[in-house]
């Protein structure tokens, strides 16, 4: 196996042949925290997450357990397959199979794909890092079940997503989560891989509301209705004491 590096950015560049841009480098180097990545479509969210997981799998010891949570078991398997491919590129041969949602590295580190339901998440092992891909579409129940698997032991959370309206835990943590979260907003206008011509064509093709959500990283209400969903959400309060009946 090739000589590895402790720096995940150098690992990505020299070992995986992946050239992360400035934003991706910052994400890779600051995963030891609570991180929210609000990024446009095709920014490279899944690739960045897989590179981070592969680095931990190849270089980590037995106490390194990366948990992958996505909206479906199929998506988790796809990410593990990408992690497996990257680990092989690094000269490591993971034990296990991505289709079984479990990979083990040469030093005992593991990457575990979680099911999409709250009940399946509850049976997962404790982890040191929880990666939530397409977080805006992961159910609140699955998120709440997965959190203690890492937070109880002082682990980290990296939630990556394109917005999906003003709803769900990703939106709440982004807008109300406070200073415990490190936040990155990466619209397509700040991504060097998108030309102005492409973005103009996409805006015309999909319409302004969808473009603002998918490419400008705005939590846009796309479901229609008389009132915007964010108005309805703001009309509710959770600090009202329960009604006591005589």
PDB file of C-alpha atoms in Angstrom:
ATOM      1  CA  UNK A   1       0.000   0.000   0.000  1.00  0.00           C
ATOM      2  CA  UNK A   2       1.250   3.473  -0.825  1.00  0.00           C
ATOM      3  CA  UNK A   3       2.566   5.701   1.906  1.00  0.00           C
ATOM      4  CA  UNK A   4      -0.415   7.626   3.259  1.00  0.00           C
ATOM      5  CA  UNK A   5      -0.723  11.103   4.720  1.00  0.00           C
ATOM      6  CA  UNK A   6      -2.604  12.326   7.775  1.00  0.00           C
ATOM      7  CA  UNK A   7      -3.846  15.379   5.876  1.00  0.00           C
ATOM      8  CA  UNK A   8      -7.095  14.479   4.060  1.00  0.00           C
ATOM      9  CA  UNK A   9      -6.486  17.140   1.392  1.00  0.00           C
ATOM     10  CA  UNK A  10      -3.042  15.802   0.507  1.00  0.00           C
ATOM     11  CA  UNK A  11      -4.479  12.297   0.636  1.00  0.00           C
ATOM     12  CA  UNK A  12      -7.154  13.328  -1.877  1.00  0.00           C
ATOM     13  CA  UNK A  13      -4.653  15.057  -4.157  1.00  0.00           C
ATOM     14  CA  UNK A  14      -1.672  12.701  -4.053  1.00  0.00           C
ATOM     15  CA  UNK A  15      -3.278   9.336  -3.404  1.00  0.00           C
ATOM     16  CA  UNK A  16      -6.768   9.549  -4.865  1.00  0.00           C
ATOM     17  CA  UNK A  17      -5.951  11.865  -7.759  1.00  0.00           C
ATOM     18  CA  UNK A  18      -8.834  14.124  -6.711  1.00  0.00           C
ATOM     19  CA  UNK A  19      -8.129  17.860  -6.958  1.00  0.00           C
ATOM     20  CA  UNK A  20     -10.448  19.576  -4.443  1.00  0.00           C
ATOM     21  CA  UNK A  21     -11.201  23.245  -4.920  1.00  0.00           C
ATOM     22  CA  UNK A  22     -10.764  25.794  -2.114  1.00  0.00           C
ATOM     23  CA  UNK A  23     -14.170  25.115  -0.540  1.00  0.00           C
ATOM     24  CA  UNK A  24     -13.739  21.341  -0.711  1.00  0.00           C
ATOM     25  CA  UNK A  25     -10.305  21.626   0.909  1.00  0.00           C
ATOM     26  CA  UNK A  26     -11.796  23.576   3.805  1.00  0.00           C
ATOM     27  CA  UNK A  27     -14.547  20.991   4.281  1.00  0.00           C
ATOM     28  CA  UNK A  28     -12.055  18.114   4.272  1.00  0.00           C
ATOM     29  CA  UNK A  29      -9.858  19.824   6.856  1.00  0.00           C
ATOM     30  CA  UNK A  30     -12.652  20.970   9.172  1.00  0.00           C
ATOM     31  CA  UNK A  31     -14.752  17.830   9.548  1.00  0.00           C
ATOM     32  CA  UNK A  32     -13.911  17.544  13.256  1.00  0.00           C
ATOM     33  CA  UNK A  33     -16.914  19.601  14.301  1.00  0.00           C
ATOM     34  CA  UNK A  34     -20.595  20.110  13.561  1.00  0.00           C
ATOM     35  CA  UNK A  35     -20.662  21.155   9.909  1.00  0.00           C
ATOM     36  CA  UNK A  36     -23.530  22.080   7.591  1.00  0.00           C
ATOM     37  CA  UNK A  37     -22.752  22.262   3.889  1.00  0.00           C
ATOM     38  CA  UNK A  38     -25.493  23.973   1.867  1.00  0.00           C
ATOM     39  CA  UNK A  39     -24.278  23.488  -1.686  1.00  0.00           C
ATOM     40  CA  UNK A  40     -25.723  23.636  -5.175  1.00  0.00           C
ATOM     41  CA  UNK A  41     -26.422  20.626  -7.336  1.00  0.00           C
ATOM     42  CA  UNK A  42     -23.377  18.935  -8.880  1.00  0.00           C
ATOM     43  CA  UNK A  43     -20.988  20.795  -6.579  1.00  0.00           C
ATOM     44  CA  UNK A  44     -19.279  17.552  -5.554  1.00  0.00           C
ATOM     45  CA  UNK A  45     -20.891  16.955  -2.170  1.00  0.00           C
ATOM     46  CA  UNK A  46     -20.965  13.163  -2.409  1.00  0.00           C
ATOM     47  CA  UNK A  47     -17.432  12.970  -3.833  1.00  0.00           C
ATOM     48  CA  UNK A  48     -16.105  15.159  -1.019  1.00  0.00           C
ATOM     49  CA  UNK A  49     -17.867  13.053   1.613  1.00  0.00           C
ATOM     50  CA  UNK A  50     -16.582   9.830   0.035  1.00  0.00           C
ATOM     51  CA  UNK A  51     -13.003  11.159  -0.085  1.00  0.00           C
ATOM     52  CA  UNK A  52     -13.198  12.029   3.613  1.00  0.00           C
ATOM     53  CA  UNK A  53     -14.620   8.602   4.474  1.00  0.00           C
ATOM     54  CA  UNK A  54     -11.966   6.853   2.347  1.00  0.00           C
ATOM     55  CA  UNK A  55      -9.192   8.773   4.115  1.00  0.00           C
ATOM     56  CA  UNK A  56     -10.510   7.661   7.497  1.00  0.00           C
ATOM     57  CA  UNK A  57     -10.975   4.094   6.277  1.00  0.00           C
ATOM     58  CA  UNK A  58      -7.423   3.789   4.936  1.00  0.00           C
ATOM     59  CA  UNK A  59      -5.551   5.687   7.667  1.00  0.00           C
ATOM     60  CA  UNK A  60      -7.750   5.221  10.743  1.00  0.00           C
ATOM     61  CA  UNK A  61      -7.526   2.794  13.643  1.00  0.00           C
ATOM     62  CA  UNK A  62     -10.281   0.622  15.096  1.00  0.00           C
ATOM     63  CA  UNK A  63     -11.878   3.499  16.987  1.00  0.00           C
ATOM     64  CA  UNK A  64     -12.556   5.337  13.709  1.00  0.00           C
ATOM     65  CA  UNK A  65     -16.130   4.530  12.643  1.00  0.00           C
ATOM     66  CA  UNK A  66     -17.720   6.662   9.926  1.00  0.00           C
ATOM     67  CA  UNK A  67     -21.499   6.368   9.659  1.00  0.00           C
ATOM     68  CA  UNK A  68     -23.200   7.227   6.358  1.00  0.00           C
ATOM     69  CA  UNK A  69     -26.858   8.324   6.481  1.00  0.00           C
ATOM     70  CA  UNK A  70     -28.818   9.078   3.295  1.00  0.00           C
ATOM     71  CA  UNK A  71     -32.498   9.166   2.278  1.00  0.00           C
ATOM     72  CA  UNK A  72     -32.345   5.512   1.137  1.00  0.00           C
ATOM     73  CA  UNK A  73     -30.298   2.365   1.663  1.00  0.00           C
ATOM     74  CA  UNK A  74     -29.553   2.341  -2.069  1.00  0.00           C
ATOM     75  CA  UNK A  75     -27.888   5.764  -1.831  1.00  0.00           C
ATOM     76  CA  UNK A  76     -25.844   4.644   1.176  1.00  0.00           C
ATOM     77  CA  UNK A  77     -24.673   1.616  -0.806  1.00  0.00           C
ATOM     78  CA  UNK A  78     -23.666   3.860  -3.712  1.00  0.00           C
ATOM     79  CA  UNK A  79     -21.542   6.031  -1.416  1.00  0.00           C
ATOM     80  CA  UNK A  80     -19.886   2.971   0.126  1.00  0.00           C
ATOM     81  CA  UNK A  81     -19.147   1.685  -3.359  1.00  0.00           C
ATOM     82  CA  UNK A  82     -17.433   4.996  -4.138  1.00  0.00           C
ATOM     83  CA  UNK A  83     -15.518   4.839  -0.837  1.00  0.00           C
ATOM     84  CA  UNK A  84     -14.425   1.300  -1.704  1.00  0.00           C
ATOM     85  CA  UNK A  85     -13.211   2.396  -5.146  1.00  0.00           C
ATOM     86  CA  UNK A  86     -11.239   5.286  -3.627  1.00  0.00           C
ATOM     87  CA  UNK A  87      -9.683   3.007  -1.008  1.00  0.00           C
ATOM     88  CA  UNK A  88      -8.593   0.595  -3.743  1.00  0.00           C
ATOM     89  CA  UNK A  89      -7.088   3.528  -5.624  1.00  0.00           C
ATOM     90  CA  UNK A  90      -5.114   4.299  -2.462  1.00  0.00           C
ATOM     91  CA  UNK A  91      -3.676   0.797  -2.478  1.00  0.00           C
ATOM     92  CA  UNK A  92      -5.854  -0.553   0.339  1.00  0.00           C
ATOM     93  CA  UNK A  93      -8.167  -3.537   0.047  1.00  0.00           C
ATOM     94  CA  UNK A  94     -11.242  -2.986   2.235  1.00  0.00           C
ATOM     95  CA  UNK A  95     -12.779  -6.013   3.927  1.00  0.00           C
ATOM     96  CA  UNK A  96     -16.512  -6.449   3.407  1.00  0.00           C
ATOM     97  CA  UNK A  97     -18.731  -5.335   0.573  1.00  0.00           C
ATOM     98  CA  UNK A  98     -20.366  -2.015  -0.161  1.00  0.00           C
ATOM     99  CA  UNK A  99     -23.591  -3.837  -1.010  1.00  0.00           C
ATOM    100  CA  UNK A 100     -23.712  -5.013   2.618  1.00  0.00           C
ATOM    101  CA  UNK A 101     -23.201  -1.446   3.846  1.00  0.00           C
ATOM    102  CA  UNK A 102     -19.996  -2.210   5.771  1.00  0.00           C
ATOM    103  CA  UNK A 103     -16.324  -1.680   4.925  1.00  0.00           C
ATOM    104  CA  UNK A 104     -13.290  -2.313   7.168  1.00  0.00           C
ATOM    105  CA  UNK A 105      -9.873  -0.761   6.576  1.00  0.00           C
ATOM    106  CA  UNK A 106      -6.361  -2.144   7.133  1.00  0.00           C
ATOM    107  CA  UNK A 107      -6.092  -0.556  10.581  1.00  0.00           C
ATOM    108  CA  UNK A 108      -9.527  -1.633  11.747  1.00  0.00           C
ATOM    109  CA  UNK A 109     -11.393   1.550  10.818  1.00  0.00           C
ATOM    110  CA  UNK A 110     -14.915   1.055   9.515  1.00  0.00           C
ATOM    111  CA  UNK A 111     -17.401   2.810   7.260  1.00  0.00           C
ATOM    112  CA  UNK A 112     -20.988   1.793   7.949  1.00  0.00           C
ATOM    113  CA  UNK A 113     -23.960   2.637   5.761  1.00  0.00           C
ATOM    114  CA  UNK A 114     -27.149   3.205   7.728  1.00  0.00           C
ATOM    115  CA  UNK A 115     -30.647   2.370   6.619  1.00  0.00           C
ATOM    116  CA  UNK A 116     -33.037   5.212   5.926  1.00  0.00           C
ATOM    117  CA  UNK A 117     -35.586   4.395   8.626  1.00  0.00           C
ATOM    118  CA  UNK A 118     -35.461   5.360  12.270  1.00  0.00           C
ATOM    119  CA  UNK A 119     -35.747   1.727  13.377  1.00  0.00           C
ATOM    120  CA  UNK A 120     -32.792   0.576  11.249  1.00  0.00           C
ATOM    121  CA  UNK A 121     -30.615   3.470  12.433  1.00  0.00           C
ATOM    122  CA  UNK A 122     -31.158   2.527  16.076  1.00  0.00           C
ATOM    123  CA  UNK A 123     -29.351  -0.773  15.583  1.00  0.00           C
ATOM    124  CA  UNK A 124     -26.175   0.850  14.229  1.00  0.00           C
ATOM    125  CA  UNK A 125     -22.846   0.990  16.105  1.00  0.00           C
ATOM    126  CA  UNK A 126     -21.509   4.124  17.760  1.00  0.00           C
ATOM    127  CA  UNK A 127     -19.422   6.265  15.450  1.00  0.00           C
ATOM    128  CA  UNK A 128     -16.785   8.985  15.454  1.00  0.00           C
ATOM    129  CA  UNK A 129     -18.187  10.787  12.381  1.00  0.00           C
ATOM    130  CA  UNK A 130     -21.721  10.922  11.003  1.00  0.00           C
ATOM    131  CA  UNK A 131     -21.941  11.928   7.335  1.00  0.00           C
ATOM    132  CA  UNK A 132     -25.468  12.828   6.190  1.00  0.00           C
ATOM    133  CA  UNK A 133     -25.703  13.123   2.409  1.00  0.00           C
ATOM    134  CA  UNK A 134     -28.761  14.793   0.820  1.00  0.00           C
ATOM    135  CA  UNK A 135     -29.567  15.815   4.384  1.00  0.00           C
ATOM    136  CA  UNK A 136     -32.567  17.963   3.454  1.00  0.00           C
ATOM    137  CA  UNK A 137     -34.353  14.793   2.317  1.00  0.00           C
ATOM    138  CA  UNK A 138     -33.434  12.613   5.307  1.00  0.00           C
ATOM    139  CA  UNK A 139     -36.324  12.189   7.737  1.00  0.00           C
ATOM    140  CA  UNK A 140     -36.273  13.952  11.085  1.00  0.00           C
ATOM    141  CA  UNK A 141     -36.828  10.599  12.805  1.00  0.00           C
ATOM    142  CA  UNK A 142     -33.729   9.052  11.205  1.00  0.00           C
ATOM    143  CA  UNK A 143     -31.642  12.120  12.074  1.00  0.00           C
ATOM    144  CA  UNK A 144     -32.765  12.099  15.707  1.00  0.00           C
ATOM    145  CA  UNK A 145     -31.991   8.394  15.974  1.00  0.00           C
ATOM    146  CA  UNK A 146     -28.529   8.830  14.402  1.00  0.00           C
ATOM    147  CA  UNK A 147     -27.339  11.865  16.400  1.00  0.00           C
ATOM    148  CA  UNK A 148     -26.636  10.070  19.704  1.00  0.00           C
ATOM    149  CA  UNK A 149     -24.525   7.475  17.899  1.00  0.00           C
ATOM    150  CA  UNK A 150     -21.815  10.134  17.531  1.00  0.00           C
ATOM    151  CA  UNK A 151     -22.666  13.014  19.871  1.00  0.00           C
ATOM    152  CA  UNK A 152     -22.678  10.833  23.005  1.00  0.00           C
ATOM    153  CA  UNK A 153     -18.993  10.086  22.450  1.00  0.00           C
ATOM    154  CA  UNK A 154     -17.963  13.558  21.289  1.00  0.00           C
ATOM    155  CA  UNK A 155     -17.999  12.671  17.596  1.00  0.00           C
ATOM    156  CA  UNK A 156     -18.594  14.934  14.607  1.00  0.00           C
ATOM    157  CA  UNK A 157     -21.450  15.506  12.167  1.00  0.00           C
ATOM    158  CA  UNK A 158     -21.105  16.556   8.531  1.00  0.00           C
ATOM    159  CA  UNK A 159     -24.481  17.231   6.877  1.00  0.00           C
ATOM    160  CA  UNK A 160     -24.355  17.981   3.145  1.00  0.00           C
ATOM    161  CA  UNK A 161     -27.312  18.946   1.002  1.00  0.00           C
ATOM    162  CA  UNK A 162     -29.004  21.115  -1.539  1.00  0.00           C
ATOM    163  CA  UNK A 163     -32.027  22.781   0.128  1.00  0.00           C
ATOM    164  CA  UNK A 164     -35.470  21.219  -0.084  1.00  0.00           C
ATOM    165  CA  UNK A 165     -37.663  24.031   1.156  1.00  0.00           C
ATOM    166  CA  UNK A 166     -38.112  25.490   4.658  1.00  0.00           C
ATOM    167  CA  UNK A 167     -38.707  22.143   6.343  1.00  0.00           C
ATOM    168  CA  UNK A 168     -36.838  19.339   8.073  1.00  0.00           C
ATOM    169  CA  UNK A 169     -33.860  19.174  10.375  1.00  0.00           C
ATOM    170  CA  UNK A 170     -31.350  20.508   7.826  1.00  0.00           C
ATOM    171  CA  UNK A 171     -33.315  23.735   7.425  1.00  0.00           C
ATOM    172  CA  UNK A 172     -33.866  24.033  11.206  1.00  0.00           C
ATOM    173  CA  UNK A 173     -30.199  23.528  12.039  1.00  0.00           C
ATOM    174  CA  UNK A 174     -29.222  25.959   9.287  1.00  0.00           C
ATOM    175  CA  UNK A 175     -31.583  28.696  10.501  1.00  0.00           C
ATOM    176  CA  UNK A 176     -31.890  27.974  14.227  1.00  0.00           C
ATOM    177  CA  UNK A 177     -29.025  25.671  15.169  1.00  0.00           C
ATOM    178  CA  UNK A 178     -26.925  28.401  16.730  1.00  0.00           C
ATOM    179  CA  UNK A 179     -23.168  28.744  16.973  1.00  0.00           C
ATOM    180  CA  UNK A 180     -22.479  25.046  17.552  1.00  0.00           C
ATOM    181  CA  UNK A 181     -22.643  24.519  13.766  1.00  0.00           C
ATOM    182  CA  UNK A 182     -20.040  25.594  11.232  1.00  0.00           C
ATOM    183  CA  UNK A 183     -21.965  26.635   8.095  1.00  0.00           C
ATOM    184  CA  UNK A 184     -20.869  26.756   4.456  1.00  0.00           C
ATOM    185  CA  UNK A 185     -23.095  28.100   1.689  1.00  0.00           C
ATOM    186  CA  UNK A 186     -21.797  27.303  -1.787  1.00  0.00           C
ATOM    187  CA  UNK A 187     -24.069  28.530  -4.599  1.00  0.00           C
ATOM    188  CA  UNK A 188     -23.351  27.742  -8.219  1.00  0.00           C
ATOM    189  CA  UNK A 189     -22.302  31.344  -8.806  1.00  0.00           C
ATOM    190  CA  UNK A 190     -19.283  30.684  -6.553  1.00  0.00           C
ATOM    191  CA  UNK A 191     -18.362  27.345  -8.132  1.00  0.00           C
ATOM    192  CA  UNK A 192     -15.598  27.540 -10.759  1.00  0.00           C
ATOM    193  CA  UNK A 193     -17.039  24.534 -12.592  1.00  0.00           C
ATOM    194  CA  UNK A 194     -20.192  26.390 -13.736  1.00  0.00           C
ATOM    195  CA  UNK A 195     -20.110  28.949 -16.532  1.00  0.00           C
ATOM    196  CA  UNK A 196     -22.495  31.932 -16.636  1.00  0.00           C
ATOM    197  CA  UNK A 197     -23.868  30.539 -19.895  1.00  0.00           C
ATOM    198  CA  UNK A 198     -24.762  27.220 -18.269  1.00  0.00           C
ATOM    199  CA  UNK A 199     -26.439  28.912 -15.312  1.00  0.00           C
ATOM    200  CA  UNK A 200     -28.426  31.191 -17.587  1.00  0.00           C
ATOM    201  CA  UNK A 201     -29.639  28.214 -19.589  1.00  0.00           C
ATOM    202  CA  UNK A 202     -30.615  26.330 -16.426  1.00  0.00           C
ATOM    203  CA  UNK A 203     -32.549  29.283 -15.001  1.00  0.00           C
ATOM    204  CA  UNK A 204     -34.512  29.550 -18.229  1.00  0.00           C
ATOM    205  CA  UNK A 205     -35.139  25.795 -18.404  1.00  0.00           C
ATOM    206  CA  UNK A 206     -36.257  25.093 -14.818  1.00  0.00           C
ATOM    207  CA  UNK A 207     -37.749  28.429 -13.789  1.00  0.00           C
ATOM    208  CA  UNK A 208     -36.647  30.939 -11.191  1.00  0.00           C
ATOM    209  CA  UNK A 209     -37.990  29.300  -7.966  1.00  0.00           C
ATOM    210  CA  UNK A 210     -36.415  25.921  -8.760  1.00  0.00           C
ATOM    211  CA  UNK A 211     -33.182  27.576  -9.917  1.00  0.00           C
ATOM    212  CA  UNK A 212     -32.933  29.520  -6.651  1.00  0.00           C
ATOM    213  CA  UNK A 213     -33.278  26.306  -4.666  1.00  0.00           C
ATOM    214  CA  UNK A 214     -31.064  24.027  -6.757  1.00  0.00           C
ATOM    215  CA  UNK A 215     -28.333  26.477  -7.768  1.00  0.00           C
ATOM    216  CA  UNK A 216     -28.479  29.455  -5.373  1.00  0.00           C
ATOM    217  CA  UNK A 217     -28.965  27.358  -2.215  1.00  0.00           C
ATOM    218  CA  UNK A 218     -32.127  29.131  -1.075  1.00  0.00           C
ATOM    219  CA  UNK A 219     -34.745  27.377   1.054  1.00  0.00           C
ATOM    220  CA  UNK A 220     -37.500  28.166  -1.418  1.00  0.00           C
ATOM    221  CA  UNK A 221     -41.088  27.033  -0.995  1.00  0.00           C
ATOM    222  CA  UNK A 222     -41.956  25.167  -4.199  1.00  0.00           C
ATOM    223  CA  UNK A 223     -45.120  23.398  -3.131  1.00  0.00           C
ATOM    224  CA  UNK A 224     -47.545  26.172  -3.965  1.00  0.00           C
ATOM    225  CA  UNK A 225     -50.527  27.107  -1.812  1.00  0.00           C
ATOM    226  CA  UNK A 226     -52.087  30.359  -0.715  1.00  0.00           C
ATOM    227  CA  UNK A 227     -49.354  31.170   1.817  1.00  0.00           C
ATOM    228  CA  UNK A 228     -45.618  30.376   1.644  1.00  0.00           C
ATOM    229  CA  UNK A 229     -44.686  27.461   3.880  1.00  0.00           C
ATOM    230  CA  UNK A 230     -42.177  29.570   5.812  1.00  0.00           C
ATOM    231  CA  UNK A 231     -45.012  31.900   6.892  1.00  0.00           C
ATOM    232  CA  UNK A 232     -46.949  28.952   8.269  1.00  0.00           C
ATOM    233  CA  UNK A 233     -43.881  27.564  10.068  1.00  0.00           C
ATOM    234  CA  UNK A 234     -43.195  30.927  11.722  1.00  0.00           C
ATOM    235  CA  UNK A 235     -46.809  31.052  12.959  1.00  0.00           C
ATOM    236  CA  UNK A 236     -46.182  28.101  15.291  1.00  0.00           C
ATOM    237  CA  UNK A 237     -44.457  28.307  18.679  1.00  0.00           C
ATOM    238  CA  UNK A 238     -42.889  25.518  20.705  1.00  0.00           C
ATOM    239  CA  UNK A 239     -42.534  27.438  23.974  1.00  0.00           C
ATOM    240  CA  UNK A 240     -46.214  27.323  24.953  1.00  0.00           C
ATOM    241  CA  UNK A 241     -46.851  25.335  28.176  1.00  0.00           C
ATOM    242  CA  UNK A 242     -49.269  22.409  27.903  1.00  0.00           C
ATOM    243  CA  UNK A 243     -52.898  23.075  28.692  1.00  0.00           C
ATOM    244  CA  UNK A 244     -53.863  21.771  32.135  1.00  0.00           C
ATOM    245  CA  UNK A 245     -57.458  20.658  32.398  1.00  0.00           C
ATOM    246  CA  UNK A 246     -59.236  20.674  35.767  1.00  0.00           C
TER     247      UNK A 246
END
